[in-house]
Structure formats: C-alpha cells, structure tokens
Amino acid sequence: MKLERVAIQEFQQFAGRLEISGLQPGLNIFSGGNEQGKSTIARAIRTAFIERHKVTTLTELRPTAKPSGNPLVEVDFKIADESYALKKQFFKPRCELVVGGKTLKEDTAEEFLSNLMGFTHSPKGATRPEHAGVPGLLWVAQNTVQNVAGAASNAASYLRDALAQLAGGNASGGEDALIVTIQRELFQLVTDKKRSPTGVMLEAINGLNALVSQRAELLRQREQYNVDLESLGATETELARIAKDKPWEAFEQKIAAADAQMKAVAQLEQRLVQVQELLRSTGAELSLLLEQESADALLDRQLEDVGAARTKAQGALDKADGELAKATQNVEEATQAHQQARAVSERAADAVAREYLAELLEMYTSRLKGTAARISHAQEVEAEIEGNRELLAVPGGERESAAIVEKIAMLERLRLAYAPDGIGVLEQDHARDFRRGVELQARLDALPQPHEAVNLVEARQAEMLAADLLEKARQALAEARDSRSAKAAAVLSQNAAQFALESQLQAPEFRSKRSARASAIVEKRAAVTGLTGQKEGVQQELAAAHAKELTEEVDRLRAAADAARSAQRMRESQVIMLRSRLETVGASGLDEQIARLDASVEQGERRVAELKLRAEALTLLEKSLIEERDRAVELLRAPLTKRLEHYLKFLFTDASVSLVEDLSPVAVTRGRQVEELGVLSVGAQEQMGILMRLAYADLLLEAGRPTLVMLDDIGVFSDKARRSGLQAAINDAATRHQILLFTCRPEDWADMGVAHRSLEEMKAAA
Amino acid sequence: MIKLLHTADWQIGAQFGQFDSAEATHLAEARFETVRNLAAVAQAHAADAVLVAGDVFDQQTVSDTVIRRLFGMMAGFTGPWYLLPGNHDAALTESVWTRAQRLGCVPENAHLILEPGVINNDALGLSLVCAPLMQRNTFTDTTEFFDHAQSPEGCFRVGLAHGSVSGILPDAVDSANPIAPTRAASARLDYLALGDWHGALEVNERTWYAGTHEQDRFRGNLPGHVLLVTLEQPGKAPVVEPVKVGKYNWERWEETISVSSDVEVLKARLAKLVETNVLRIEVKGSVDLVSAEAVRLAIEETRARVRALRSDSSELHVVPTDAEVAAIGAQGGYVGKVVATLRDMQADPAQSAVAAEALLLLAQFQKNVRSAA
C-alpha cells in the first residue's frame, strides 16, 4: 500500500487546508516542533480510514480555531497497482471512494474499505481499539508505541485471517467474538474457572437432588409403613390365637394345685414349731432333774469315799498298834542288853583299878625304899659335916681349916643332892608315902578277884552302844505311841463323817424324794425320745414336700401368667397403635406422593440431562474452537518470530524473543538472560514495540494485505546507538513498506537518506 | 341371559414422569374421566354388573381425595360393581379398600371383594368366584380353589381374578400371581374375568383379560377398551365384545431420516396428530443443518398440539452441506476445521449427540454473530 497524496482541511491543527503530495514508496519524514500538527496528520489519515463518516461524537476533530468547521480528509493511495481516492468529511457526513473508475459512496465505500484494510467499523460511535485491526496495529499514535500487547491482541484475529488467506481461505474475522458468545452461553450453565454447574443448571441439579432426597425420605416412610403393615397382620393373627388359647389359664390351674400343696406345707411347718417347742421345754425339765440327781449322787460317792477312808484309817491304826508293841519289846530288850553291858564294863573297871593300885603300891614301896636310903645317906653326910665343922671349930688348924671348909662345901652339896629340902621333908614324904601304901593296900584288898580278862575299852564301847540302842528304841516307842494315837483319831473322824453321810442318805424324806425323781427322769427321757422322733418325722415330711421349689414354681407360674396376659394386652395396644399409625400415613397419600416424586425426579433428570448435553456441546465447541485457534496462531508464531528476530539484530546482538498466543511478545532473551517485556526500560519497550510492528507489517505483507506504517515521535527514549539501530531497522522495513515518520527532533533523523518535510514550511506554503 | 361389563387395571393414581408435568397431569386425570365414561357405557348397554378385575388403584396409600373422586366417577352406572383387589391394591390388613370403607365413600352398589370366596347375586342368578390378592405377590395360583368352589345349581358361574396366565403372556415366565390357563375349564366357569395384562386379550373362549380402560404405555395391544360379556345361559360359551372407552391413543414412532424428503414425509405424518395423541418419537439418521432444524421445529410444533410428546433425536446426525458451512462463515479459518471435526465426531456413538448439538449451536451462534456484525 502506498499513500500518494493527503489533503487535510478544517481538522484539528489545520483550520485551513494542508496538501501533502509526492509521498515516496519508502520512508517519509515529517518534522516540526510541538503543536505544529505532526500528530494531526497521523490522526487525519487514521480517522479517514477507520472512523465512520457518520460519527458525531468525535468533536475533538474540529479545529480549535474554527469550531464550526467540518473536518475533511482526502487520501489518494495505491494497493497492488490499483489506485484509490478516498474523500471523507465529518459532521457534514460524506464518504466517497473512487476505485477502478467506480465511485463507491457512504456505507458501501466504508464497508469496502474495511474489508480492504482489515478492520471492522464500530457498529456505533467512534472506533474502539478492538475494531482498529491492522491500522490500529501499524499506525501508532504518539506515546502509545510501547503498548504493543494490547494492540497486538486486538489485531490477532486479523493476523490469523492473514494466515488463513495464505492457506487459500476466505477472510472472515470475528471468530474470537464467536468464542466469547459460546463462553457467555456456557458460563450460564457452568462456572468459568472450575466448570462446576451454575445458574439454571445448578438450579436444575439442586432441584433434582432435593426431589431425590425428598423421595428417599418418603421411601423410608413407606418402608416403615410396610413394616408396620406386616407387623399389624402378624400381631392380629397372634392376638386372635392367644385370645382363643388363653395360655394363662393353664398357668393359673397349676398355681391353684400348687397353692393346696403350699397350705399342707404350712401346717407341717407349724407342727414342727410346736414339737420343737415341746421338745425344748421337756429337755429343760429333764436337765434340771438330772442336775439335781447328780448332786445327790455326789453324796453317795462321798459316803463311799468316807467308808474307804475309814477302812484305810483302821488299817493304819492296826498297823500302829503292832508297831507300838514291837517298840515296847525293843525297849525291854535294849534295857536288858544295856544292863548286861554295864556289868561287864564295871568288872573290867575293877580289874583295871586293881592293876593300877598294885602298880601304884609298888611305886610307893620303891619310893619309900629310896627315900629311906637318902635319909640314911643325908644323915651320914650330915654327921660328917658336923664332924668337920667341929674340927674347924678347934683353932689352929688354919691350913687344914680351908680343906675342911672345902670338904664341908662338898659335903653340903652332897647333902643337898640327897636332901635338897632338908632331911625333914624327906622324912615327911616318906611318911606320906607309907600311909598311901597302906591305903592302897587296903583298897586293893577291897577289890574282888577278877574272873576273866575283859578289855575295859571294848566293854565301855559295848555299853555305850547298848545305851544308844536303848535310847533309839525308847524314841521309836514314843513315835509309835504318837502315830498310833493319830491313827486312832483319824479312825474316829472317818467314823464320824460316815455316820453323818449315812444318816443324811438314809433319811426317809430324802430317800422318797430321790426315788420320785428317778421315776420322773425315766418319764422325761421317754418323752424327749418320743418328741425327737416326731420332729424328725415332720422334718422328713417337709423335705419331701420341697417347700422352696414349690414357692419358686408358684412365683414362676404367676409371672408366666402375668407375662402372658400383659403380652396380650401389649398386642391389643400394638394393634391399636399400628392401625392408627397406618391410617394416618395412609391418609397422607404416601404412595401417591412417591409416585408424583418419581415422576418429578424423572422430569428433573431429563431437564438436567438436556442442560448437561447443552453444556457439553458448548464445552466441546469452546474447546474445539480454542484448540483450532491456538493451532492457527501456532502456525503464525514461527514466521512472526523469525521476522521479529530479523529486526532485533539491528538493535541487539544475540537476542531472541518469545511470543504468546495472541502473538504479542512476552520476553526477550539476550545471551543467557531472559527479560520479560514489562521489566525492560521504557526505551527498550518502545524499541521492541516498533520492531514488533515492523514484523507484523512484514507478515501482513506476505499474506498480501495492504501495509502502511506510521510512527509518531518515536525514538525519544533511545540513546544514540540504539537509535541508529532503530533507524537501520526502519530503513530496512522501508524497502518493503511505506513508512510515515513524524518527529520533533529532525536532527535525530538527519542521516536517514531522505529529505524531511517541515511542517512549518508546508503550512507556510499552504 | 346376563350382560357383564368386564374391565381392569384402572391404576388410579399412576403418574407419568416420562412427560412434562403439565402433560403428565392430563394423563393422570384421564384415568378418572374414563371411569366415568365406562360407567356411562355400562349404563348405555344396560349391563347387569361391572366386574373390575384388580389394580383399581395404582398404589395403596393414595390421598383421600383420589379415593373419593374415583368412587364418585362410578355414579353413572347404578347396577352392581364388583371391585377386586389386585397386586397394586391387595387386600392387606390395612389397605386402600379399608380406608375407602372408613371414609364411607363406597357407594352401596359397589362391592369390595376383600376375601376369596363365592358371592351370589340371586337376582341375576350369578355366582361370582373371586380370588382377590391378599398380598402383593403370591407364587401359588390363588384361583385353585375355584375348581371345588360351590355355587347354586343353575347359576352363571363367573370367575374373577388378577394375575398372569402361565405360558400365555409374553414376559410372564416366572411372574408372580400365576393363574392356570385351564382354570375356566377345570372350575367349570362360564367366564373367567382377568386383570393385570394392560391390553384386551382372549386367553381362550371363556378366559379374557379386559386390559386397562385408559392406555398408559406405548404398547398397541388393544388398550383403552372394556369387554361387554353376554352370557346366554349357564354352560354356553360367552359372547365377548370389546368396546372402546379410552381417551388417549399412545403411539411410539421410530423414524429414520436418510434424505431431506424424509423430513417432509415426517412433517406430514406429524401434522395428522391431534390432541388425543400421546407420542414418543425417536429420530435417527443423518441430515443437513436445515433439515435438522426443520425436524426439531416440526416436533416442537407437534408437541404443542398433542396431549403429550417425548422426543429423542440424539441419534440424528447433523451433516452441514458445503453451502451451509459457507453460510455460517466457516469455510476457511479454524471455524471451518471445527465444523469438520464435529461432523466427524458424530460417527462415534458415544459423542454423536454432543457433537450434533454442538454443530447446531455453532450454526445458530455464527448466524447471530454475523447478523450482529
């Protein structure tokens, strides 16, 4: 596509008319300061193509300097050697398209134009971005260049159409609108995200579930009804059978029989009590009698004991008598023996005295002879002493005197030896001894002449032994006498005791009482034996009657009868209860409700199935359409990526790019670094935006679509190096497309190899 | 000579969930109305008695209103009615019959046969040997006692029972409530009036099923009739004449559309249906978009005209022509591919219904989208 001439009149900046002619097939640069009308030119071309001439809302198109002006744009252009002349005026709406010698007017002209260019007109009002199509994509307004994603999305279907065209199909468009319509229908039935039922479908499903659970409840009730019904039948049958059989009557008959037995047992028990009482009192009486009798029997035993003691005492006495006689005899014999022994002893003593006296006499006799000798010797010495003394007494004898004195002293000592105490004492002694001799002779003569020789010591010992024996015999006798008298006393005492007991036992009163008691004891003993027999008899009878078992039996029978009666009463009330319950439920029309619910459930299921079918069909459509669309996009992606990377080389070395399904770029890979578009600098985003558009233009051109690239005030965010890369890319694109570039910095674009058209100059020329 | 009107299987209270609720209500209502019609027919033919051979009620616990209404509908015939409990309304301890008695709505001329035995109508010289069902299902022949049941000399001896005659009815093998096919002969009956089979059916000369008075299913086995039974004299074969009393005719169509002219034929047939028709239609085959829509339209128009209609076109494949594909703007681009996919998917029975529906929807949407553009 190539614009040849553009005329703008009463349009925004241009209150008058601006003619631009001689536009070149490649790059065309328009320069001018701010507010000079660069953007107005771009806007005018855009507006002429894509806005309806009948639009009334775009009042900003009118020149500020001439508010009543009717904006007019004329564009002469060529597509594939065909010339077109478009003339469109707003607010005084006119549209005319001259092509191949024909003039199309108004709506027809616009319809033709939109098909030719690849966009749709808004049904009403100003064209919205989603309708702007290829022009929206390639004709970038000021400061929107980096918004490539939104524009790409809106143009994606046109890009796809372009591909379809390459494949030989007819252009259609609006397929995404179809998907949107299908989704709108689908999302009335299922949710967007989880695809779970919603809206009428959810209502239908919930309604159905409610019906199903309602029916389940009623079915449960009917189940209960049927159970009750069966139970009623069974209970009524049983009730009638029991009412006829009356099982409790059998129990009650048995109870009556058992009752009679129970009475007999009670009598027996009473009897047993009586017998036991009688037995107890009789036994007590007997015990008392026996106790009394045993006290009396104690006296009998005492009497026996006393008799025995008395006999024993008598025996002892008799023995004591014997012992006494023997003792007496012993004393007599001992006395005799003693007398004999004393006589022997006395004789022996006489013999001894005789000997002694004889010896003594002899001694005295001898001593008289000695004394008489001494007296004679002492008298002779004395006579000599006297003889010498007298010599001494004759004077003159002095030499002889000492010898004489000497002799006298020797003779004195001799006299002293003979008669120490004088001769008189010797003579007295002699006299006395003589008298004693006489006396001794007298005594000796008085003594009898001994018969035999008896040892005095032995005799004396025999005598003393006999004396001892005698003394002992005398003591034994005394003891025997004492013993005997004690024994005699004991015999007397026992005799007294025996007499006392005998007189008590033999007392007539005592005896008669005792014999009466004896017969009483016999009688009571017989009574106790009799009663004991009776008691055992009754006890045996009771044991045989099984009183305990009988009671249990009666209790059991009574319980059984009661149970049978109460079971029957239960049955009666059960029947009443069941009947009333069944009647109540019956009256509620349960089966009918269930039948109605069955019908409603069936209807509900059908409704749900229909909705499900619709939802499935819509889901299938949506899925198939999206899949096919994505596949188509996928086919486009590779060539587009290739074109984009072709342009990227002018700016970046070693860069690649990834595209999403609507064919907008998402990330740039430089070297190993992946950068999402959104994080690139504003400059880089703008550069990407421009390159993207150039790539789209290439692709559209390949598909045979008309392309025109308009770039308004670009490159302001780029540094010099990038800008020159961008310029190289634009120059490259300009070999394939016509490019209108508007800039307020002509110096940045001085070396593009084309002459700049200055707005100031153009306006001046106009 | 006596004339008996033999009917059965009224199934009062039956519901029809296979139809929409409005349609179903009419069908349920018809079962009452046809009883009134039947009473009028009995009166018109001067019948001596009406024998209802079981399943008067569809369920035991219907509402009081239903019970009252039914007995009210019988007022048109003033002669004796003999109502026999069947399997649906068996004479249980507590049953729809005991409730009717408690409600006091049983007219004097209606006899409820709540236990097996012989009922003599001396005035008519009629001896009815009756085997009401005392429970829902029995597996012994409840008519066995008929053979030695005593009846007065010279009376008409007529049996009344409900169940399946062994070896005669289709699908009746091992079914509950069996009845010996030779019962009429072995029990020396002049006529054996049976219920349970929903069409009028002659088992043998003296044994008949009356069928339901009002059709309630899609089986064309002479439903909606009563039998007018004329007994000349005891021992002589009965004369049995079916009389139509039913209101609605149920039809089941299975249509196959192969060429577009089949659609016109079907439309013409549907056009003949009237308000007493109940239709179940299944359409199969393979048609283009226009024909598919035409079939749907014709069925919807018919639905508005007949009493009840149930349709199933899930096996009708939609195959758009090239012109149709172009018309819905799907010749090129991926929409065209989707159309082709959906057309092919219909070959798979598991997916054909969904695919056909999707195709129809696509055509519809595409038409709308394009007309809006």
PDB file of N, CA and C in Angstrom, chain A residues 514-561:
ATOM      1  N   ARG A 514     -35.885 -88.783 146.370  1.00  0.00           N
ATOM      2  CA  ARG A 514     -34.939 -89.218 145.350  1.00  0.00           C
ATOM      3  C   ARG A 514     -35.529 -90.314 144.469  1.00  0.00           C
ATOM      4  N   SER A 515     -36.291 -91.154 145.038  1.00  0.00           N
ATOM      5  CA  SER A 515     -36.853 -92.216 144.212  1.00  0.00           C
ATOM      6  C   SER A 515     -37.944 -91.645 143.313  1.00  0.00           C
ATOM      7  N   ALA A 516     -38.684 -90.637 143.794  1.00  0.00           N
ATOM      8  CA  ALA A 516     -39.689 -89.973 142.949  1.00  0.00           C
ATOM      9  C   ALA A 516     -38.989 -89.333 141.744  1.00  0.00           C
ATOM     10  N   ARG A 517     -37.835 -88.704 142.014  1.00  0.00           N
ATOM     11  CA  ARG A 517     -37.110 -88.039 140.928  1.00  0.00           C
ATOM     12  C   ARG A 517     -36.616 -89.055 139.891  1.00  0.00           C
ATOM     13  N   ALA A 518     -36.170 -90.159 140.371  1.00  0.00           N
ATOM     14  CA  ALA A 518     -35.670 -91.178 139.458  1.00  0.00           C
ATOM     15  C   ALA A 518     -36.744 -91.593 138.475  1.00  0.00           C
ATOM     16  N   SER A 519     -37.952 -91.758 138.971  1.00  0.00           N
ATOM     17  CA  SER A 519     -39.007 -92.163 138.034  1.00  0.00           C
ATOM     18  C   SER A 519     -39.368 -91.000 137.105  1.00  0.00           C
ATOM     19  N   ALA A 520     -39.264 -89.789 137.660  1.00  0.00           N
ATOM     20  CA  ALA A 520     -39.547 -88.621 136.798  1.00  0.00           C
ATOM     21  C   ALA A 520     -38.543 -88.559 135.649  1.00  0.00           C
ATOM     22  N   ILE A 521     -37.284 -88.841 135.962  1.00  0.00           N
ATOM     23  CA  ILE A 521     -36.240 -88.811 134.915  1.00  0.00           C
ATOM     24  C   ILE A 521     -36.531 -89.832 133.841  1.00  0.00           C
ATOM     25  N   VAL A 522     -36.883 -90.963 134.228  1.00  0.00           N
ATOM     26  CA  VAL A 522     -37.215 -92.011 133.258  1.00  0.00           C
ATOM     27  C   VAL A 522     -38.340 -91.528 132.337  1.00  0.00           C
ATOM     28  N   GLU A 523     -39.335 -90.942 132.966  1.00  0.00           N
ATOM     29  CA  GLU A 523     -40.510 -90.480 132.222  1.00  0.00           C
ATOM     30  C   GLU A 523     -40.114 -89.402 131.190  1.00  0.00           C
ATOM     31  N   LYS A 524     -39.341 -88.408 131.661  1.00  0.00           N
ATOM     32  CA  LYS A 524     -38.954 -87.302 130.771  1.00  0.00           C
ATOM     33  C   LYS A 524     -38.087 -87.804 129.617  1.00  0.00           C
ATOM     34  N   ARG A 525     -37.222 -88.753 129.989  1.00  0.00           N
ATOM     35  CA  ARG A 525     -36.358 -89.300 128.934  1.00  0.00           C
ATOM     36  C   ARG A 525     -37.200 -89.918 127.840  1.00  0.00           C
ATOM     37  N   ALA A 526     -38.168 -90.617 128.219  1.00  0.00           N
ATOM     38  CA  ALA A 526     -39.048 -91.259 127.236  1.00  0.00           C
ATOM     39  C   ALA A 526     -39.749 -90.189 126.405  1.00  0.00           C
ATOM     40  N   ALA A 527     -40.201 -89.110 127.097  1.00  0.00           N
ATOM     41  CA  ALA A 527     -40.911 -88.032 126.383  1.00  0.00           C
ATOM     42  C   ALA A 527     -39.994 -87.399 125.328  1.00  0.00           C
ATOM     43  N   VAL A 528     -38.729 -87.122 125.708  1.00  0.00           N
ATOM     44  CA  VAL A 528     -37.780 -86.478 124.777  1.00  0.00           C
ATOM     45  C   VAL A 528     -37.551 -87.376 123.567  1.00  0.00           C
ATOM     46  N   THR A 529     -37.354 -88.623 123.803  1.00  0.00           N
ATOM     47  CA  THR A 529     -37.152 -89.557 122.692  1.00  0.00           C
ATOM     48  C   THR A 529     -38.350 -89.519 121.752  1.00  0.00           C
ATOM     49  N   GLY A 530     -39.516 -89.550 122.332  1.00  0.00           N
ATOM     50  CA  GLY A 530     -40.745 -89.517 121.516  1.00  0.00           C
ATOM     51  C   GLY A 530     -40.814 -88.257 120.673  1.00  0.00           C
ATOM     52  N   LEU A 531     -40.571 -87.114 121.316  1.00  0.00           N
ATOM     53  CA  LEU A 531     -40.679 -85.825 120.605  1.00  0.00           C
ATOM     54  C   LEU A 531     -39.636 -85.715 119.494  1.00  0.00           C
ATOM     55  N   THR A 532     -38.428 -86.180 119.810  1.00  0.00           N
ATOM     56  CA  THR A 532     -37.366 -86.125 118.794  1.00  0.00           C
ATOM     57  C   THR A 532     -37.796 -86.918 117.563  1.00  0.00           C
ATOM     58  N   GLY A 533     -38.364 -88.056 117.795  1.00  0.00           N
ATOM     59  CA  GLY A 533     -38.884 -88.866 116.682  1.00  0.00           C
ATOM     60  C   GLY A 533     -39.910 -88.092 115.880  1.00  0.00           C
ATOM     61  N   GLN A 534     -40.816 -87.417 116.607  1.00  0.00           N
ATOM     62  CA  GLN A 534     -41.853 -86.649 115.915  1.00  0.00           C
ATOM     63  C   GLN A 534     -41.231 -85.568 115.045  1.00  0.00           C
ATOM     64  N   LYS A 535     -40.265 -84.852 115.661  1.00  0.00           N
ATOM     65  CA  LYS A 535     -39.629 -83.738 114.939  1.00  0.00           C
ATOM     66  C   LYS A 535     -38.993 -84.239 113.632  1.00  0.00           C
ATOM     67  N   GLU A 536     -38.258 -85.307 113.751  1.00  0.00           N
ATOM     68  CA  GLU A 536     -37.603 -85.833 112.549  1.00  0.00           C
ATOM     69  C   GLU A 536     -38.630 -86.238 111.505  1.00  0.00           C
ATOM     70  N   GLY A 537     -39.702 -86.817 111.998  1.00  0.00           N
ATOM     71  CA  GLY A 537     -40.785 -87.225 111.087  1.00  0.00           C
ATOM     72  C   GLY A 537     -41.302 -86.024 110.316  1.00  0.00           C
ATOM     73  N   VAL A 538     -41.595 -84.928 111.051  1.00  0.00           N
ATOM     74  CA  VAL A 538     -42.157 -83.731 110.400  1.00  0.00           C
ATOM     75  C   VAL A 538     -41.135 -83.157 109.422  1.00  0.00           C
ATOM     76  N   GLN A 539     -39.877 -83.141 109.884  1.00  0.00           N
ATOM     77  CA  GLN A 539     -38.832 -82.593 109.005  1.00  0.00           C
ATOM     78  C   GLN A 539     -38.717 -83.409 107.725  1.00  0.00           C
ATOM     79  N   GLN A 540     -38.796 -84.669 107.845  1.00  0.00           N
ATOM     80  CA  GLN A 540     -38.748 -85.515 106.646  1.00  0.00           C
ATOM     81  C   GLN A 540     -39.919 -85.226 105.721  1.00  0.00           C
ATOM     82  N   GLU A 541     -41.065 -85.061 106.345  1.00  0.00           N
ATOM     83  CA  GLU A 541     -42.250 -84.748 105.529  1.00  0.00           C
ATOM     84  C   GLU A 541     -42.050 -83.438 104.768  1.00  0.00           C
ATOM     85  N   LEU A 542     -41.496 -82.437 105.503  1.00  0.00           N
ATOM     86  CA  LEU A 542     -41.273 -81.122 104.879  1.00  0.00           C
ATOM     87  C   LEU A 542     -40.271 -81.228 103.728  1.00  0.00           C
ATOM     88  N   ALA A 543     -39.204 -81.987 104.000  1.00  0.00           N
ATOM     89  CA  ALA A 543     -38.195 -82.146 102.949  1.00  0.00           C
ATOM     90  C   ALA A 543     -38.827 -82.790 101.722  1.00  0.00           C
ATOM     91  N   ALA A 544     -39.686 -83.765 101.980  1.00  0.00           N
ATOM     92  CA  ALA A 544     -40.340 -84.464 100.873  1.00  0.00           C
ATOM     93  C   ALA A 544     -41.269 -83.520 100.112  1.00  0.00           C
ATOM     94  N   ALA A 545     -41.828 -82.528 100.809  1.00  0.00           N
ATOM     95  CA  ALA A 545     -42.786 -81.607 100.156  1.00  0.00           C
ATOM     96  C   ALA A 545     -42.087 -80.581  99.265  1.00  0.00           C
ATOM     97  N   HIS A 546     -40.735 -80.423  99.334  1.00  0.00           N
ATOM     98  CA  HIS A 546     -39.966 -79.456  98.514  1.00  0.00           C
ATOM     99  C   HIS A 546     -40.570 -78.072  98.581  1.00  0.00           C
ATOM    100  N   ALA A 547     -40.731 -77.573  99.787  1.00  0.00           N
ATOM    101  CA  ALA A 547     -41.423 -76.297 100.001  1.00  0.00           C
ATOM    102  C   ALA A 547     -40.818 -75.161  99.178  1.00  0.00           C
ATOM    103  N   LYS A 548     -39.461 -75.075  99.153  1.00  0.00           N
ATOM    104  CA  LYS A 548     -38.795 -73.960  98.458  1.00  0.00           C
ATOM    105  C   LYS A 548     -39.090 -74.009  96.961  1.00  0.00           C
ATOM    106  N   GLU A 549     -38.902 -75.198  96.394  1.00  0.00           N
ATOM    107  CA  GLU A 549     -39.142 -75.363  94.960  1.00  0.00           C
ATOM    108  C   GLU A 549     -40.591 -75.033  94.623  1.00  0.00           C
ATOM    109  N   LEU A 550     -41.463 -75.428  95.552  1.00  0.00           N
ATOM    110  CA  LEU A 550     -42.887 -75.190  95.343  1.00  0.00           C
ATOM    111  C   LEU A 550     -43.157 -73.686  95.254  1.00  0.00           C
ATOM    112  N   THR A 551     -42.558 -72.933  96.173  1.00  0.00           N
ATOM    113  CA  THR A 551     -42.730 -71.473  96.163  1.00  0.00           C
ATOM    114  C   THR A 551     -42.217 -70.884  94.860  1.00  0.00           C
ATOM    115  N   GLU A 552     -41.032 -71.351  94.488  1.00  0.00           N
ATOM    116  CA  GLU A 552     -40.449 -70.834  93.239  1.00  0.00           C
ATOM    117  C   GLU A 552     -41.349 -71.159  92.057  1.00  0.00           C
ATOM    118  N   GLU A 553     -41.859 -72.355  92.083  1.00  0.00           N
ATOM    119  CA  GLU A 553     -42.736 -72.805  90.998  1.00  0.00           C
ATOM    120  C   GLU A 553     -43.950 -71.887  90.894  1.00  0.00           C
ATOM    121  N   VAL A 554     -44.540 -71.597  92.069  1.00  0.00           N
ATOM    122  CA  VAL A 554     -45.732 -70.739  92.074  1.00  0.00           C
ATOM    123  C   VAL A 554     -45.366 -69.354  91.549  1.00  0.00           C
ATOM    124  N   ASP A 555     -44.229 -68.822  92.034  1.00  0.00           N
ATOM    125  CA  ASP A 555     -43.795 -67.499  91.549  1.00  0.00           C
ATOM    126  C   ASP A 555     -43.632 -67.505  90.044  1.00  0.00           C
ATOM    127  N   ARG A 556     -42.992 -68.587  89.591  1.00  0.00           N
ATOM    128  CA  ARG A 556     -42.726 -68.689  88.166  1.00  0.00           C
ATOM    129  C   ARG A 556     -44.038 -68.736  87.386  1.00  0.00           C
ATOM    130  N   LEU A 557     -44.928 -69.556  87.871  1.00  0.00           N
ATOM    131  CA  LEU A 557     -46.208 -69.713  87.174  1.00  0.00           C
ATOM    132  C   LEU A 557     -46.972 -68.392  87.160  1.00  0.00           C
ATOM    133  N   ARG A 558     -46.922 -67.700  88.311  1.00  0.00           N
ATOM    134  CA  ARG A 558     -47.650 -66.442  88.408  1.00  0.00           C
ATOM    135  C   ARG A 558     -47.051 -65.430  87.408  1.00  0.00           C
ATOM    136  N   ALA A 559     -45.686 -65.407  87.372  1.00  0.00           N
ATOM    137  CA  ALA A 559     -45.011 -64.492  86.439  1.00  0.00           C
ATOM    138  C   ALA A 559     -45.379 -64.852  85.003  1.00  0.00           C
ATOM    139  N   ALA A 560     -45.407 -66.148  84.719  1.00  0.00           N
ATOM    140  CA  ALA A 560     -45.729 -66.592  83.356  1.00  0.00           C
ATOM    141  C   ALA A 560     -47.152 -66.169  82.992  1.00  0.00           C
ATOM    142  N   ALA A 561     -48.068 -66.364  83.930  1.00  0.00           N
ATOM    143  CA  ALA A 561     -49.467 -65.983  83.671  1.00  0.00           C
ATOM    144  C   ALA A 561     -49.560 -64.480  83.433  1.00  0.00           C
TER     145      ALA A 561
END
